[in-house]
Amino acid sequence: MTDVSTQVPLPLGIIAGNGQFPLECLDEAIRRGMRVVVAAHRGETDKAVEKRGVPVRWVRVGQLGAIIKFFRRQRVASVVCSGGIRRVGIFQGARPDWRAMRVIARVGSVRDDEILRGIAEELAREGMPVVGAEELLADSLPSRGCLTRREMTGLERQSAELGWRAAAVVGTLDIGQTVCVKDGVVVAVEGIEGTDATIERAGRLAGAGVVVVKRAKPQQDLRLDLPAVGEGTITALRSARAAGIVLEERRALLLKPDAIVHAANAAGMFIEVWADDLAGHD
């Protein structure tokens, strides 16, 4: 069976991490009447997934074999990966099973990108190819331009351009996706704590007016780890009294975009979406 609107083979298995992203994918799949099941991660995934009336299997971080066994039992035909796993959680609570250890041994690395590709290959071998979340949430891919009433000042744009270049560099090194800049100075780079905590740290260090840039790593497989901005990120921006955020066209999701833009407008912040060439921002 295939969902005719997206050509996604069904049943669909959702591997759910943290944040709002997995719930958005799940709710959209249910809205379309798709047969869907969820592999949720203890200590990461919102327990609200249990209230959607679909089969849910809770696993610990690293239990790839348990996910595959559950999906096989549910006859899953394709998989969507949604939501991240906190790197701190990986260090503190991961329980890799033999299937996960086999992936690590095969890829020869514990870096995010390589591990995720290895997991996708393992799922594909089981007849469960990974499809991009944009197949479900195409309306959440923002178009290029300024989405808010407030636009950048000249100094903020200079800071954003620095952050844009810096994010490409740290992304290439598989460090993170987010860079925070104020007055032409990089004040915070995302490490293991995640985007929202990075923004909050930047606010503590530099005060109001930080410009945030969040973009995909150049080598990133977007089926597996598509950057997403939801209500939690907007809350972090507001708490840090940030000036606004820049995202990358076709390489980021804006979850519940109308609500996000409304919240940014209410806070006097900007949201801009840039192409992958700085020359095209004018």
Coordinates of N, CA, C and O in Angstrom, one line a residue, residues 147-278:
L147 N 10.2 36.3 6.7 CA 8.8 35.8 6.9 C 8.1 36.6 7.9 O 6.9 36.4 8.1
T148 N 8.8 37.6 8.6 CA 8.2 38.4 9.6 C 8.1 39.8 9.2 O 8.6 40.3 8.2
R149 N 7.3 40.6 10.1 CA 7.2 42.0 9.8 C 8.6 42.7 10.0 O 8.9 43.6 9.2
R150 N 9.3 42.3 11.0 CA 10.6 42.9 11.3 C 11.6 42.3 10.4 O 11.7 41.1 10.2
E151 N 12.4 43.2 9.8 CA 13.6 42.8 9.0 C 14.9 43.1 9.8 O 14.9 43.8 10.8
M152 N 16.0 42.6 9.3 CA 17.3 42.8 9.9 C 17.8 44.2 9.7 O 17.5 44.8 8.7
T153 N 18.5 44.7 10.7 CA 19.3 45.9 10.5 C 20.6 45.6 9.7 O 20.9 44.4 9.5
G154 N 21.3 46.6 9.3 CA 22.5 46.3 8.5 C 23.5 45.6 9.4 O 24.2 44.6 8.9
L155 N 23.7 45.9 10.6 CA 24.7 45.2 11.5 C 24.2 43.8 11.8 O 25.1 42.9 11.8
E156 N 22.9 43.6 11.9 CA 22.4 42.2 12.1 C 22.7 41.4 10.9 O 23.1 40.2 11.0
R157 N 22.6 42.0 9.8 CA 22.8 41.2 8.5 C 24.3 40.8 8.4 O 24.6 39.7 8.0
Q158 N 25.2 41.7 8.8 CA 26.6 41.4 8.8 C 26.9 40.2 9.8 O 27.6 39.3 9.5
S159 N 26.2 40.3 11.0 CA 26.4 39.2 11.9 C 25.8 37.9 11.4 O 26.4 36.8 11.5
A160 N 24.7 38.0 10.7 CA 24.1 36.8 10.1 C 25.0 36.1 9.1 O 25.1 34.9 9.0
E161 N 25.6 37.0 8.2 CA 26.5 36.5 7.2 C 27.7 35.7 7.8 O 28.2 34.7 7.3
L162 N 28.2 36.3 8.9 CA 29.3 35.6 9.6 C 28.9 34.3 10.2 O 29.5 33.3 10.0
G163 N 27.7 34.3 10.8 CA 27.1 33.1 11.3 C 26.9 32.0 10.3 O 27.1 30.8 10.5
W164 N 26.4 32.5 9.1 CA 26.1 31.6 8.0 C 27.4 30.8 7.5 O 27.4 29.6 7.4
R165 N 28.5 31.6 7.4 CA 29.8 31.0 7.0 C 30.3 30.1 8.1 O 30.8 29.0 7.9
A166 N 30.2 30.5 9.4 CA 30.7 29.7 10.5 C 29.9 28.4 10.6 O 30.5 27.4 10.9
A167 N 28.6 28.5 10.4 CA 27.7 27.3 10.5 C 28.1 26.2 9.5 O 28.1 25.0 9.8
A168 N 28.5 26.7 8.3 CA 29.0 25.7 7.3 C 30.3 25.0 7.7 O 30.4 23.8 7.5
V169 N 31.2 25.8 8.4 CA 32.4 25.2 8.8 C 32.2 24.2 10.0 O 32.7 23.1 9.9
V170 N 31.5 24.6 11.0 CA 31.3 23.7 12.1 C 30.4 22.5 11.7 O 30.5 21.4 12.3
G171 N 29.5 22.7 10.7 CA 28.7 21.6 10.2 C 29.6 20.6 9.5 O 29.4 19.4 9.6
T172 N 30.6 21.1 8.7 CA 31.5 20.2 8.0 C 32.2 19.3 9.0 O 32.5 18.1 8.7
L173 N 32.5 19.8 10.1 CA 33.2 19.1 11.2 C 32.3 18.2 12.0 O 32.8 17.6 13.0
D174 N 31.0 18.2 11.7 CA 30.0 17.5 12.5 C 29.9 17.9 13.9 O 29.7 17.1 14.8
I175 N 30.1 19.2 14.1 CA 30.0 19.7 15.5 C 28.6 20.1 15.9 O 28.1 19.7 16.9
G176 N 27.9 20.8 15.0 CA 26.5 21.2 15.3 C 25.9 22.0 14.1 O 26.6 22.1 13.0
Q177 N 24.7 22.5 14.3 CA 24.0 23.2 13.2 C 23.8 24.7 13.5 O 23.4 25.4 12.6
T178 N 24.0 25.1 14.7 CA 23.6 26.5 15.1 C 24.8 27.3 15.6 O 25.7 26.8 16.3
V179 N 24.9 28.5 15.1 CA 25.9 29.5 15.5 C 25.1 30.8 15.9 O 24.2 31.2 15.2
C180 N 25.6 31.4 17.0 CA 25.0 32.6 17.5 C 26.0 33.8 17.4 O 27.1 33.6 17.9
V181 N 25.6 34.9 16.9 CA 26.6 36.0 16.6 C 25.9 37.3 17.2 O 24.7 37.5 17.0
K182 N 26.8 38.2 17.7 CA 26.3 39.5 18.1 C 27.4 40.5 17.7 O 28.5 40.4 18.1
D183 N 26.9 41.6 17.0 CA 27.8 42.7 16.7 C 29.1 42.2 16.0 O 30.2 42.6 16.2
G184 N 28.9 41.2 15.1 CA 30.1 40.6 14.4 C 31.0 39.7 15.1 O 32.1 39.4 14.6
V185 N 30.5 39.2 16.3 CA 31.4 38.3 17.1 C 30.6 37.1 17.3 O 29.4 37.1 17.8
V186 N 31.2 35.9 17.1 CA 30.6 34.6 17.4 C 30.6 34.4 18.9 O 31.7 34.4 19.5
V187 N 29.4 34.3 19.5 CA 29.3 34.1 20.9 C 29.0 32.7 21.4 O 29.2 32.4 22.6
A188 N 28.4 31.9 20.5 CA 28.1 30.5 20.9 C 28.0 29.7 19.7 O 27.4 30.1 18.7
V189 N 28.5 28.5 19.8 CA 28.4 27.4 18.7 C 27.8 26.2 19.4 O 28.2 25.8 20.5
E190 N 26.9 25.6 18.7 CA 26.2 24.4 19.2 C 27.1 23.3 19.4 O 27.9 22.9 18.5
G191 N 27.1 22.7 20.6 CA 27.9 21.5 20.9 C 26.9 20.4 21.2 O 26.0 20.1 20.4
I192 N 27.1 19.7 22.3 CA 26.3 18.5 22.6 C 24.9 18.9 23.2 O 24.0 18.1 23.3
E193 N 24.7 20.2 23.5 CA 23.5 20.6 24.3 C 22.3 20.8 23.4 O 21.2 20.9 23.9
G194 N 22.5 21.0 22.1 CA 21.3 21.2 21.2 C 21.1 22.7 21.0 O 21.6 23.6 21.6
T195 N 20.2 22.9 20.0 CA 20.0 24.3 19.5 C 19.4 25.2 20.6 O 19.9 26.3 20.8
D196 N 18.4 24.8 21.3 CA 17.7 25.7 22.2 C 18.6 26.1 23.4 O 18.7 27.3 23.8
A197 N 19.4 25.1 23.9 CA 20.3 25.4 25.0 C 21.4 26.3 24.5 O 21.9 27.2 25.3
T198 N 21.8 26.2 23.2 CA 22.9 27.0 22.7 C 22.4 28.5 22.6 O 23.1 29.4 23.0
I199 N 21.1 28.7 22.2 CA 20.5 30.0 22.1 C 20.5 30.6 23.5 O 20.8 31.8 23.7
E200 N 20.0 29.8 24.5 CA 19.9 30.4 25.9 C 21.3 30.7 26.4 O 21.5 31.8 27.1
R201 N 22.3 29.9 26.1 CA 23.7 30.2 26.5 C 24.2 31.5 25.9 O 24.8 32.4 26.5
A202 N 23.9 31.7 24.6 CA 24.3 33.0 23.9 C 23.6 34.2 24.5 O 24.3 35.2 24.7
G203 N 22.4 34.0 25.0 CA 21.7 35.2 25.6 C 22.4 35.5 26.9 O 22.5 36.7 27.3
R204 N 22.8 34.5 27.7 CA 23.5 34.7 29.0 C 24.8 35.4 28.8 O 25.2 36.3 29.5
L205 N 25.5 35.0 27.7 CA 26.9 35.5 27.5 C 26.8 36.9 26.9 O 27.7 37.8 27.3
A206 N 25.9 37.2 26.0 CA 26.0 38.4 25.2 C 24.8 39.4 25.4 O 24.8 40.5 24.9
G207 N 23.8 38.9 26.1 CA 22.7 39.8 26.3 C 21.7 39.8 25.1 O 21.8 39.0 24.2
A208 N 20.9 40.8 25.1 CA 19.9 40.9 24.0 C 20.5 41.2 22.7 O 21.6 41.8 22.6
G209 N 19.8 40.8 21.6 CA 20.2 41.2 20.3 C 21.1 40.1 19.5 O 21.6 40.4 18.4
V210 N 21.2 38.9 20.0 CA 21.9 37.9 19.3 C 21.2 37.5 18.1 O 20.0 37.4 18.0
V211 N 22.0 37.3 17.0 CA 21.5 36.7 15.7 C 21.8 35.2 15.7 O 23.0 34.9 15.8
V212 N 20.8 34.4 15.4 CA 21.0 33.0 15.4 C 20.9 32.5 14.0 O 20.0 32.8 13.2
V213 N 21.8 31.6 13.6 CA 21.8 31.0 12.3 C 21.8 29.5 12.5 O 22.6 28.9 13.3
K214 N 20.8 28.8 11.9 CA 20.7 27.3 12.0 C 20.6 26.8 10.6 O 19.7 27.1 9.8
R215 N 21.6 26.0 10.2 CA 21.5 25.4 8.9 C 22.1 24.0 8.9 O 22.8 23.6 9.8
A216 N 21.7 23.2 7.9 CA 22.1 21.8 7.8 C 23.6 21.7 7.5 O 24.2 22.6 6.9
K217 N 24.2 20.7 8.0 CA 25.6 20.4 7.7 C 25.7 20.2 6.2 O 24.8 19.5 5.6
P218 N 26.7 20.6 5.6 CA 26.9 20.5 4.1 C 26.8 19.0 3.7 O 26.2 18.7 2.6
Q219 N 27.3 18.1 4.5 CA 27.3 16.7 4.1 C 26.0 15.9 4.6 O 25.9 14.7 4.5
Q220 N 25.1 16.6 5.2 CA 24.0 16.0 5.9 C 23.0 15.3 5.0 O 22.6 15.9 4.0
D221 N 22.6 14.1 5.3 CA 21.5 13.4 4.6 C 20.2 13.9 5.2 O 19.9 13.5 6.4
L222 N 19.5 14.7 4.5 CA 18.3 15.3 5.0 C 17.1 14.4 5.3 O 16.2 14.7 6.0
R223 N 17.2 13.2 4.8 CA 16.2 12.2 5.1 C 16.3 11.8 6.6 O 15.3 11.4 7.2
L224 N 17.5 11.9 7.1 CA 17.8 11.4 8.4 C 17.8 12.4 9.5 O 17.6 12.1 10.7
D225 N 18.1 13.7 9.1 CA 18.4 14.7 10.2 C 18.1 16.1 9.6 O 19.0 16.8 9.3
L226 N 16.8 16.4 9.3 CA 16.4 17.6 8.7 C 16.3 18.7 9.9 O 15.5 18.4 10.8
P227 N 17.0 19.8 9.9 CA 16.9 20.8 10.9 C 15.4 21.3 11.0 O 14.8 21.5 10.0
A228 N 15.0 21.4 12.2 CA 13.6 21.8 12.5 C 13.6 22.9 13.6 O 14.3 22.8 14.5
V229 N 12.7 23.9 13.4 CA 12.4 24.9 14.4 C 11.0 24.9 14.8 O 10.1 24.9 13.9
G230 N 10.8 24.7 16.1 CA 9.4 24.6 16.6 C 9.2 25.6 17.7 O 10.0 26.6 17.9
E231 N 8.2 25.4 18.5 CA 7.8 26.3 19.6 C 8.9 26.4 20.6 O 9.1 27.5 21.2
G232 N 9.6 25.3 20.9 CA 10.7 25.3 21.9 C 11.8 26.3 21.5 O 12.3 27.0 22.3
T233 N 12.1 26.3 20.2 CA 13.2 27.2 19.7 C 12.7 28.7 19.8 O 13.5 29.6 20.2
I234 N 11.5 28.9 19.5 CA 11.0 30.3 19.6 C 11.0 30.8 21.1 O 11.3 31.9 21.4
T235 N 10.6 29.8 22.0 CA 10.7 30.2 23.4 C 12.1 30.5 23.8 O 12.3 31.4 24.6
A236 N 13.1 29.7 23.3 CA 14.5 30.0 23.6 C 14.9 31.3 23.1 O 15.7 32.1 23.8
L237 N 14.5 31.6 21.9 CA 14.9 32.9 21.3 C 14.3 34.1 22.1 O 15.0 35.1 22.3
R238 N 13.1 33.9 22.5 CA 12.4 35.0 23.3 C 13.1 35.1 24.6 O 13.3 36.2 25.1
S239 N 13.4 34.0 25.3 CA 14.1 34.0 26.6 C 15.5 34.7 26.5 O 15.9 35.4 27.4
A240 N 16.2 34.4 25.4 CA 17.5 35.0 25.2 C 17.4 36.5 24.7 O 18.5 37.1 24.5
R241 N 16.2 36.9 24.4 CA 16.0 38.3 23.8 C 16.8 38.4 22.5 O 17.4 39.4 22.3
A242 N 16.8 37.3 21.7 CA 17.5 37.3 20.5 C 16.8 38.2 19.4 O 15.6 38.5 19.5
A243 N 17.6 38.7 18.5 CA 17.1 39.5 17.4 C 16.3 38.7 16.4 O 15.2 39.2 15.9
G244 N 16.7 37.5 16.2 CA 16.0 36.6 15.3 C 16.8 35.4 14.8 O 17.9 35.2 15.3
I245 N 16.3 34.7 13.8 CA 16.9 33.5 13.4 C 16.9 33.4 11.9 O 16.0 33.9 11.2
V246 N 18.0 32.9 11.3 CA 18.1 32.6 9.9 C 18.1 31.1 9.6 O 18.9 30.4 10.3
L247 N 17.3 30.7 8.7 CA 17.3 29.3 8.3 C 17.7 29.1 6.8 O 17.8 30.1 6.1
E248 N 17.8 27.9 6.4 CA 18.3 27.6 5.0 C 17.1 27.1 4.2 O 16.4 26.2 4.6
E249 N 17.0 27.7 3.0 CA 15.9 27.3 2.1 C 15.9 25.9 1.7 O 17.0 25.3 1.4
R250 N 14.8 25.2 1.8 CA 14.6 23.8 1.5 C 15.4 22.8 2.3 O 15.4 21.6 2.0
R251 N 16.1 23.3 3.3 CA 17.0 22.5 4.2 C 16.7 22.7 5.7 O 17.5 22.5 6.5
A252 N 15.4 23.1 5.9 CA 15.0 23.2 7.3 C 13.4 23.2 7.3 O 12.8 23.6 6.4
L253 N 12.9 22.8 8.4 CA 11.4 22.8 8.6 C 11.1 23.8 9.7 O 11.8 24.0 10.7
L254 N 10.0 24.5 9.4 CA 9.4 25.4 10.4 C 8.1 24.8 10.8 O 7.1 24.9 10.1
L255 N 8.1 24.2 12.0 CA 6.9 23.5 12.4 C 5.8 24.4 12.9 O 6.0 25.4 13.5
K256 N 4.6 24.1 12.4 CA 3.4 25.1 12.6 C 3.8 26.5 12.2 O 3.9 27.4 13.1
P257 N 4.2 26.7 10.9 CA 4.8 27.9 10.5 C 3.9 29.2 10.8 O 4.5 30.2 11.2
D258 N 2.6 29.1 10.7 CA 1.8 30.3 11.0 C 1.9 30.7 12.5 O 2.1 31.9 12.8
A259 N 1.9 29.7 13.4 CA 2.0 30.0 14.8 C 3.4 30.5 15.1 O 3.6 31.5 16.0
I260 N 4.4 30.0 14.5 CA 5.8 30.4 14.7 C 6.0 31.8 14.3 O 6.6 32.7 15.0
V261 N 5.6 32.2 13.1 CA 5.7 33.5 12.6 C 4.9 34.5 13.4 O 5.4 35.6 13.8
H262 N 3.7 34.1 13.9 CA 2.9 35.0 14.7 C 3.7 35.3 16.0 O 3.7 36.4 16.5
A263 N 4.3 34.2 16.6 CA 5.0 34.4 17.9 C 6.2 35.3 17.7 O 6.5 36.1 18.6
A264 N 6.9 35.1 16.6 CA 8.1 35.9 16.3 C 7.7 37.4 16.1 O 8.3 38.3 16.6
N265 N 6.6 37.6 15.4 CA 6.1 39.0 15.3 C 5.7 39.6 16.6 O 6.0 40.8 16.9
A266 N 5.1 38.9 17.4 CA 4.7 39.4 18.8 C 5.9 39.7 19.6 O 5.8 40.6 20.4
A267 N 7.0 39.0 19.4 CA 8.2 39.3 20.2 C 9.1 40.3 19.5 O 10.2 40.6 20.1
G268 N 8.8 40.8 18.3 CA 9.6 41.7 17.6 C 10.9 41.1 17.1 O 11.9 41.8 16.9
M269 N 10.8 39.8 16.7 CA 12.0 39.1 16.1 C 11.8 38.9 14.6 O 10.7 39.0 14.1
F270 N 12.9 38.7 14.0 CA 12.8 38.3 12.5 C 13.0 36.8 12.3 O 13.7 36.2 13.1
I271 N 12.5 36.3 11.3 CA 12.8 35.0 10.8 C 13.1 35.2 9.3 O 12.2 35.6 8.5
E272 N 14.3 34.9 8.9 CA 14.7 35.0 7.5 C 15.1 33.6 7.0 O 15.7 32.8 7.7
V273 N 14.8 33.3 5.7 CA 15.2 32.1 5.0 C 16.1 32.5 3.9 O 15.7 33.2 3.0
W274 N 17.3 31.9 3.9 CA 18.3 32.3 2.9 C 18.6 31.1 2.0 O 18.4 29.9 2.4
A275 N 19.0 31.4 0.8 CA 19.5 30.3 -0.1 C 20.9 30.0 0.3 O 21.5 30.6 1.2
D276 N 21.5 29.0 -0.4 CA 22.8 28.5 0.0 C 24.0 29.3 -0.5 O 25.1 29.0 -0.4
D277 N 23.6 30.4 -1.2 CA 24.7 31.4 -1.7 C 24.4 32.7 -1.1 O 23.4 33.3 -1.2
L278 N 25.5 33.2 -0.4 CA 25.3 34.6 0.2 C 24.9 35.6 -0.8 O 24.3 36.6 -0.5

